[in-house]
Short mmCIF file of C-alpha atoms in Angstrom, two decimals:
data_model
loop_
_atom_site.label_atom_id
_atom_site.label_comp_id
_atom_site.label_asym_id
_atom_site.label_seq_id
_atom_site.Cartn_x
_atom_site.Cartn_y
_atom_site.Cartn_z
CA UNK A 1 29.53 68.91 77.21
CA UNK A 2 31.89 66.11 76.22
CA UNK A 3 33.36 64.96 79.73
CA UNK A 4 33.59 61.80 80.12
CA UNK A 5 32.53 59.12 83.14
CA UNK A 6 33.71 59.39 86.25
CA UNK A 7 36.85 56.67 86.69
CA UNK A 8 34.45 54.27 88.58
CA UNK A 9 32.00 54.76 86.25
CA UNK A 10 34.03 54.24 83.17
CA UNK A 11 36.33 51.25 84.84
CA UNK A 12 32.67 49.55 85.81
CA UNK A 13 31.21 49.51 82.07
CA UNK A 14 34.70 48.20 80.76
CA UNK A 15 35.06 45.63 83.11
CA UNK A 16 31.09 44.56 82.27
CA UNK A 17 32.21 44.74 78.21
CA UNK A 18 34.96 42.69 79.13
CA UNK A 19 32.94 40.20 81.10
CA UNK A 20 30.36 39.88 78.79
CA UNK A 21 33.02 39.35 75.81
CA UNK A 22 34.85 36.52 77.66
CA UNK A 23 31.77 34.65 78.11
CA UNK A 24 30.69 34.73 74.30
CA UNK A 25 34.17 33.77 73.46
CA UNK A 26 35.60 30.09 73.01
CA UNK A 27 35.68 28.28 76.26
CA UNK A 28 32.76 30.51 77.83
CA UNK A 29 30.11 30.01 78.63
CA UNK A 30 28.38 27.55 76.73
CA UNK A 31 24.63 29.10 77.41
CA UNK A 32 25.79 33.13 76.53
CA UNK A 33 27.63 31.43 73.40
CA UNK A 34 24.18 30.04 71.92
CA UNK A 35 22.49 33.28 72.35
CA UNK A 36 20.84 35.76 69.59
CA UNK A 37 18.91 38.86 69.14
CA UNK A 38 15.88 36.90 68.64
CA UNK A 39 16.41 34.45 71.90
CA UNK A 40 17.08 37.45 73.99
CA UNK A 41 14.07 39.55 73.32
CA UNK A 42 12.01 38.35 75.96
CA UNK A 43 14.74 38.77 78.72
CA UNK A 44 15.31 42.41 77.46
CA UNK A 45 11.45 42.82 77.90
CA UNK A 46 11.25 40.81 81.02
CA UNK A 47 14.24 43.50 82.48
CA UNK A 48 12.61 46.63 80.93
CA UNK A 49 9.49 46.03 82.86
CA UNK A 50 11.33 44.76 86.23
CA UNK A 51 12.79 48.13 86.06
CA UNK A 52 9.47 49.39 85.97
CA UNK A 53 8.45 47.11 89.20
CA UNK A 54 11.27 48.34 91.22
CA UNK A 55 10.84 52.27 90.00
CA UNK A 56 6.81 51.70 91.26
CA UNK A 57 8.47 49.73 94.78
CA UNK A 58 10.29 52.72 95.67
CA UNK A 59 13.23 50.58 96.64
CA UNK A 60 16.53 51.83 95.31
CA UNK A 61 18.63 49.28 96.05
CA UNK A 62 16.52 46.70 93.86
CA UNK A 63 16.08 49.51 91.25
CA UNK A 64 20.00 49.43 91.17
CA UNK A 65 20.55 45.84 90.46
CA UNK A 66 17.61 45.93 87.91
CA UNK A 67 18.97 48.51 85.89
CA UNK A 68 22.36 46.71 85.71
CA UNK A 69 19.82 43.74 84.74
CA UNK A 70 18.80 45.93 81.54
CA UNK A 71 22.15 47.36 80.97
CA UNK A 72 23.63 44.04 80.52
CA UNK A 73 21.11 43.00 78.00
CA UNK A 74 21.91 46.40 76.17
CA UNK A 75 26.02 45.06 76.08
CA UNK A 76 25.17 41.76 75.26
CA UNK A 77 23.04 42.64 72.44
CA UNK A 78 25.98 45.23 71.34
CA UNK A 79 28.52 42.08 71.43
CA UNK A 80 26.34 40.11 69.45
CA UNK A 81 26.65 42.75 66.70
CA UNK A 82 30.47 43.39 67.50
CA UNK A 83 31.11 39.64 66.38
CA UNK A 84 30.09 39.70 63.43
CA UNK A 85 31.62 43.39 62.52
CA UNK A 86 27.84 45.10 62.48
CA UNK A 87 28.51 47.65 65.29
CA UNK A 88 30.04 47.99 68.65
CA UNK A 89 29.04 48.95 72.43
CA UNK A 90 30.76 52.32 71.57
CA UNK A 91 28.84 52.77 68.45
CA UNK A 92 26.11 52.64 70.82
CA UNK A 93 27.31 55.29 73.26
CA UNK A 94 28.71 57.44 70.81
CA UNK A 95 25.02 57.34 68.67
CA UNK A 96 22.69 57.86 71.66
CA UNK A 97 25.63 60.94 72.69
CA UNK A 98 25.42 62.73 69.65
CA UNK A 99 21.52 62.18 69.33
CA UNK A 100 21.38 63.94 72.88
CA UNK A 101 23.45 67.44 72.12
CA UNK A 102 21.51 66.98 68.78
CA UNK A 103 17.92 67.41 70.00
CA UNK A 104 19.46 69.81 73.04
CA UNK A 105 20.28 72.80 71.06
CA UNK A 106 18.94 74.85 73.61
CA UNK A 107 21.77 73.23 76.28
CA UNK A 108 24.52 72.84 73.15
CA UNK A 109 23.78 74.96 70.49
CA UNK A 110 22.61 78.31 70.25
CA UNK A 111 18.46 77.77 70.17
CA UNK A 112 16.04 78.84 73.06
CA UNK A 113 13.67 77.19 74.98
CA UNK A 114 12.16 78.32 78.17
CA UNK A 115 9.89 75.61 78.76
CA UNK A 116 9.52 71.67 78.45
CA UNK A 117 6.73 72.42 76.24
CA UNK A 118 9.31 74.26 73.93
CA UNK A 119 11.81 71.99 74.39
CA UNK A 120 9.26 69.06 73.61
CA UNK A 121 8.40 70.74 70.01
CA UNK A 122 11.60 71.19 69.34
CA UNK A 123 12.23 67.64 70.20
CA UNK A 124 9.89 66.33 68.10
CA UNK A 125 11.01 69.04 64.51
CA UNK A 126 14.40 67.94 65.02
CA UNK A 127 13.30 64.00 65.12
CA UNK A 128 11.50 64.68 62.25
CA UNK A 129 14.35 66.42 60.08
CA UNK A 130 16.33 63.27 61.49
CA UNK A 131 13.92 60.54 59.71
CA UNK A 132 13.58 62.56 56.61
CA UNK A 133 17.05 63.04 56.04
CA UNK A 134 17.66 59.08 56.66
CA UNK A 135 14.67 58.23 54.37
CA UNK A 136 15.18 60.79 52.28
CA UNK A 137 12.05 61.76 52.20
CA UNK A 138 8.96 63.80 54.51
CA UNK A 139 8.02 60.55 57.33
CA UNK A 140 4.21 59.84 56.46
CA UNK A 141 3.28 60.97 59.93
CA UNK A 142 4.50 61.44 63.08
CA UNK A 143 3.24 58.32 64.86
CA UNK A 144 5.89 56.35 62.64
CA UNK A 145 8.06 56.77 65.20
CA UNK A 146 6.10 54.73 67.83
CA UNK A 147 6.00 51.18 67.89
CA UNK A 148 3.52 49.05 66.65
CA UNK A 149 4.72 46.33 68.54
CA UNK A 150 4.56 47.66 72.42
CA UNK A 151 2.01 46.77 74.64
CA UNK A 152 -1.34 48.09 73.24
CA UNK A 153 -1.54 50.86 76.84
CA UNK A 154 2.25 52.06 76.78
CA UNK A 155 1.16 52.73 72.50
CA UNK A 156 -1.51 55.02 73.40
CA UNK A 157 0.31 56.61 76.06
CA UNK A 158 2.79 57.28 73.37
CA UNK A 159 0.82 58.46 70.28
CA UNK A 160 -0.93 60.58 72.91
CA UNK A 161 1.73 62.05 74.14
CA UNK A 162 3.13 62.65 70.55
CA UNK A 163 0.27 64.55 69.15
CA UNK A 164 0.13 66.45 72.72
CA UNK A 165 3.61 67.84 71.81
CA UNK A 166 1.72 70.09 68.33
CA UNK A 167 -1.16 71.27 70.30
CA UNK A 168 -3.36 68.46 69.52
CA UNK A 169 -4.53 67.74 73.09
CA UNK A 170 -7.75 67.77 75.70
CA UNK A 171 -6.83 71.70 77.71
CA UNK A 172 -7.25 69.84 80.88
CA UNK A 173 -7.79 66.75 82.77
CA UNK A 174 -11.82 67.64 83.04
CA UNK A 175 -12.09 67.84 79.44
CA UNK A 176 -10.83 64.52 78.83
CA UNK A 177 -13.13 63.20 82.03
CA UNK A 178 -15.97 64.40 80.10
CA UNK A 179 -14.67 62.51 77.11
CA UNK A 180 -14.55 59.18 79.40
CA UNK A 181 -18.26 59.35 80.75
CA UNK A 182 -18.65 60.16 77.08
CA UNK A 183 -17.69 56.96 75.72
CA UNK A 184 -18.91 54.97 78.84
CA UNK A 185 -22.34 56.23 77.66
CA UNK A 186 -21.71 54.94 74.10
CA UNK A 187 -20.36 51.65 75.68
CA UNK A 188 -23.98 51.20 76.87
CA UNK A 189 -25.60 51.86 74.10
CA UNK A 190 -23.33 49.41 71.73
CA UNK A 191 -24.24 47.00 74.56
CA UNK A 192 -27.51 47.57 74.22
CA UNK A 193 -28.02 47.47 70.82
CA UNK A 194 -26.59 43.58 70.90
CA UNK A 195 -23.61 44.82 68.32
CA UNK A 196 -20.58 42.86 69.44
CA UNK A 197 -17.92 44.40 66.58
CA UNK A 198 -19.41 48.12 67.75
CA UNK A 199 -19.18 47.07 71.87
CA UNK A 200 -15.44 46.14 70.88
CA UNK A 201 -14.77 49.24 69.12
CA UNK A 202 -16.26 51.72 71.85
CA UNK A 203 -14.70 50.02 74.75
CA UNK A 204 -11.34 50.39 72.70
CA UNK A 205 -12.04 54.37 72.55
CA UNK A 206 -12.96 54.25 76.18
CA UNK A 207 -9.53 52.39 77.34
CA UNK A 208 -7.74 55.41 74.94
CA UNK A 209 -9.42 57.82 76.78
CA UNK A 210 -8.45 56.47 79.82
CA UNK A 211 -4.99 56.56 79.18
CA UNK A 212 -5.31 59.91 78.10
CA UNK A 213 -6.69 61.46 81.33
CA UNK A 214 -4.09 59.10 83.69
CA UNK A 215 -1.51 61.13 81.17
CA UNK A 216 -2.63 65.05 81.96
CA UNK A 217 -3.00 63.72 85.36
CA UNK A 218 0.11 63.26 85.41
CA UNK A 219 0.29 59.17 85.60
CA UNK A 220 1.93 56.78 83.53
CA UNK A 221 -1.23 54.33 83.26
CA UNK A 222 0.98 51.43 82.68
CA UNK A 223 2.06 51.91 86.12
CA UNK A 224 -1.30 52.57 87.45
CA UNK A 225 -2.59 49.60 85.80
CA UNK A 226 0.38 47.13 87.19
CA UNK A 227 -0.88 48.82 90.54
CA UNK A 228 -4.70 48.13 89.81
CA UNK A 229 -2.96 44.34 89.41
CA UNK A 230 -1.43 43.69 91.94
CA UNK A 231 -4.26 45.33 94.37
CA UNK A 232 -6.36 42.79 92.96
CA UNK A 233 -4.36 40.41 93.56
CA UNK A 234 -4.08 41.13 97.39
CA UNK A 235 -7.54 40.74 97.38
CA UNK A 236 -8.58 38.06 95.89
CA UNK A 237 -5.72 35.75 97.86
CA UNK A 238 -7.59 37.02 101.09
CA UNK A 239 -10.54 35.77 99.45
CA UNK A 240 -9.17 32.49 98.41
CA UNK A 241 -7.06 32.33 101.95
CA UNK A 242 -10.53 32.95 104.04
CA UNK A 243 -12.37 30.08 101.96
CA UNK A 244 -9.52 27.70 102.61
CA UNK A 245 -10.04 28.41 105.87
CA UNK A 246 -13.45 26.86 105.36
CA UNK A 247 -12.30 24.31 103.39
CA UNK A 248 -13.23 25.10 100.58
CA UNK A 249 -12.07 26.90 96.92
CA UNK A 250 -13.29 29.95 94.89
CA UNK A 251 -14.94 27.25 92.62
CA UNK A 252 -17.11 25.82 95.35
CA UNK A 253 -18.41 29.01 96.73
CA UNK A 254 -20.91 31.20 96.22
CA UNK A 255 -20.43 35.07 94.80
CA UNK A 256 -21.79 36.17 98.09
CA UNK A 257 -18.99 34.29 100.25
CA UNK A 258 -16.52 35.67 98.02
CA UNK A 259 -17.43 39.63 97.86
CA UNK A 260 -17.69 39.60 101.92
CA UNK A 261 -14.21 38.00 102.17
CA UNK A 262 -13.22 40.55 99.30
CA UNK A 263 -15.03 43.84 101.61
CA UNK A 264 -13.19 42.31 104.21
CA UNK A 265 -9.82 42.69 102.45
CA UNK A 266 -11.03 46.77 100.99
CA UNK A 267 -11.39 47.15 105.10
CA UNK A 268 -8.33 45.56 106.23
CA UNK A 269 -6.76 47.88 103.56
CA UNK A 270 -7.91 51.05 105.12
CA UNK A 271 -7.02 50.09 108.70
#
């Protein structure tokens, strides 16, 4: 339960804590020296979500040197703190360790579960015992846990998938295909009625219900969205390559021209 690294493994991360400590110190690197928790959010999004590109790419040599990408934001961040006596890199490991064999009893401890379904409840009571014992008091709900502050598809994924773990949950992917024609119906008739704040608020529940059948489907929809993307991007630069070949832009054309050069790309596709 408690071996540690491999000697690679562990001579790696030192050498990276190392490297990462000599540049913050005096006569570093001037750049890592200015650097903050604030200044480096965006690069530890930015790395998050190239992990994400090179996961969807397939290519494991790219996903290698993007998780070391994330990794050293999570060391940097960890020197930060070190500096001024907050916490350590091995404060890190040694939290995220014990949290691990904590909500594992089933692996560590003495519980049973059969089933990720099981182990997903179990998951979720011990998480909760965790906050109320830090708070000292019962969490207000469940959904605390998940982040206002994530992009608003990977939060519904999330609060979706939470309530899925007590039984609150669509029995299949049909039932929540239903639910999607459903609210494309009442999409139409918001439209229709010429009530903007209503339109909003039904397209909102029809993106949620979207998410949640790409999620009993098995799909992360962030993924299947970045997909959608890029697909459409594809596209439309055959569109915009086949009216330079005319000499002319997207701007200067009509919608016919454009959805012939974009049938054209859909057929090139499938060839």
């Amino acid at each position: 339960m408690d071996q540690p690294p491999d000697g690679d493994a562990a001579a790696a991360f030192a050498r990276l804590v190392a490297l990462i400590a000599r540049l913050r110190a005096p006569g570093g690197c001037p750049w890592d020296r200015e650097q903050t928790h604030r200044s480096l959010r965006p690069m530890t999004l930015e790395e998050a979500y190239e992990v994400l590109e090179a996961i969807d790419e397939g290519d494991d040599s790219h996903l290698a040197g993007e998780l070391g990408d994330l990794l050293l934001q999570v060391v940097f961040h960890a020197q930060i703190a070190a500096e001024a006596s907050r916490f350590t890199v091995a404060d890190v490991i040694r939290a995220v360790s014990d949290k691990m064999v904590r909500r594992h009893p089933h692996v560590f401890g003495d519980q049973s579960a059969t089933t990720s379904g099981e182990v997903l409840r179990n998951w979720e009571a011990i998480k909760r015992a965790e906050q109320k014992e830090r708070h000292e008091r019962e969490p207000a709900s469940m959904l605390d846990s998940v982040s206002t502050r994530i992009p608003a598809v990977m939060e519904a994924f999330q609060i979706a998938t939470k309530v899925s773990r007590v039984g609150f949950d669509w029995p299949d992917a049909a039932s929540v295909l239903d639910k999607v024609e459903e609210e494309v119906r009442e999409v139409r008739a918001a439209v229709a009625s010429g009530d903007d704040a209503a339109a909003s608020a039904e397209v909102g529940d029809l993106l949620f219900a979207v998410v949640s059948l790409a999620r009993l489907l098995g799909e992360d929809p962030e993924s299947a969205l970045k997909a959608a993307n890029r697909k459409f991007r594809r596209r439309f630069q055959h569109v915009e390559e086949g009216l330079r070949g005319r000499g002319r832009s997207p701007a200067e054309s009509t919608l016919e021209e454009m959805e012939s050069l974009w049938t054209d790309a859909k057929r090139r596709e499938r060839e």
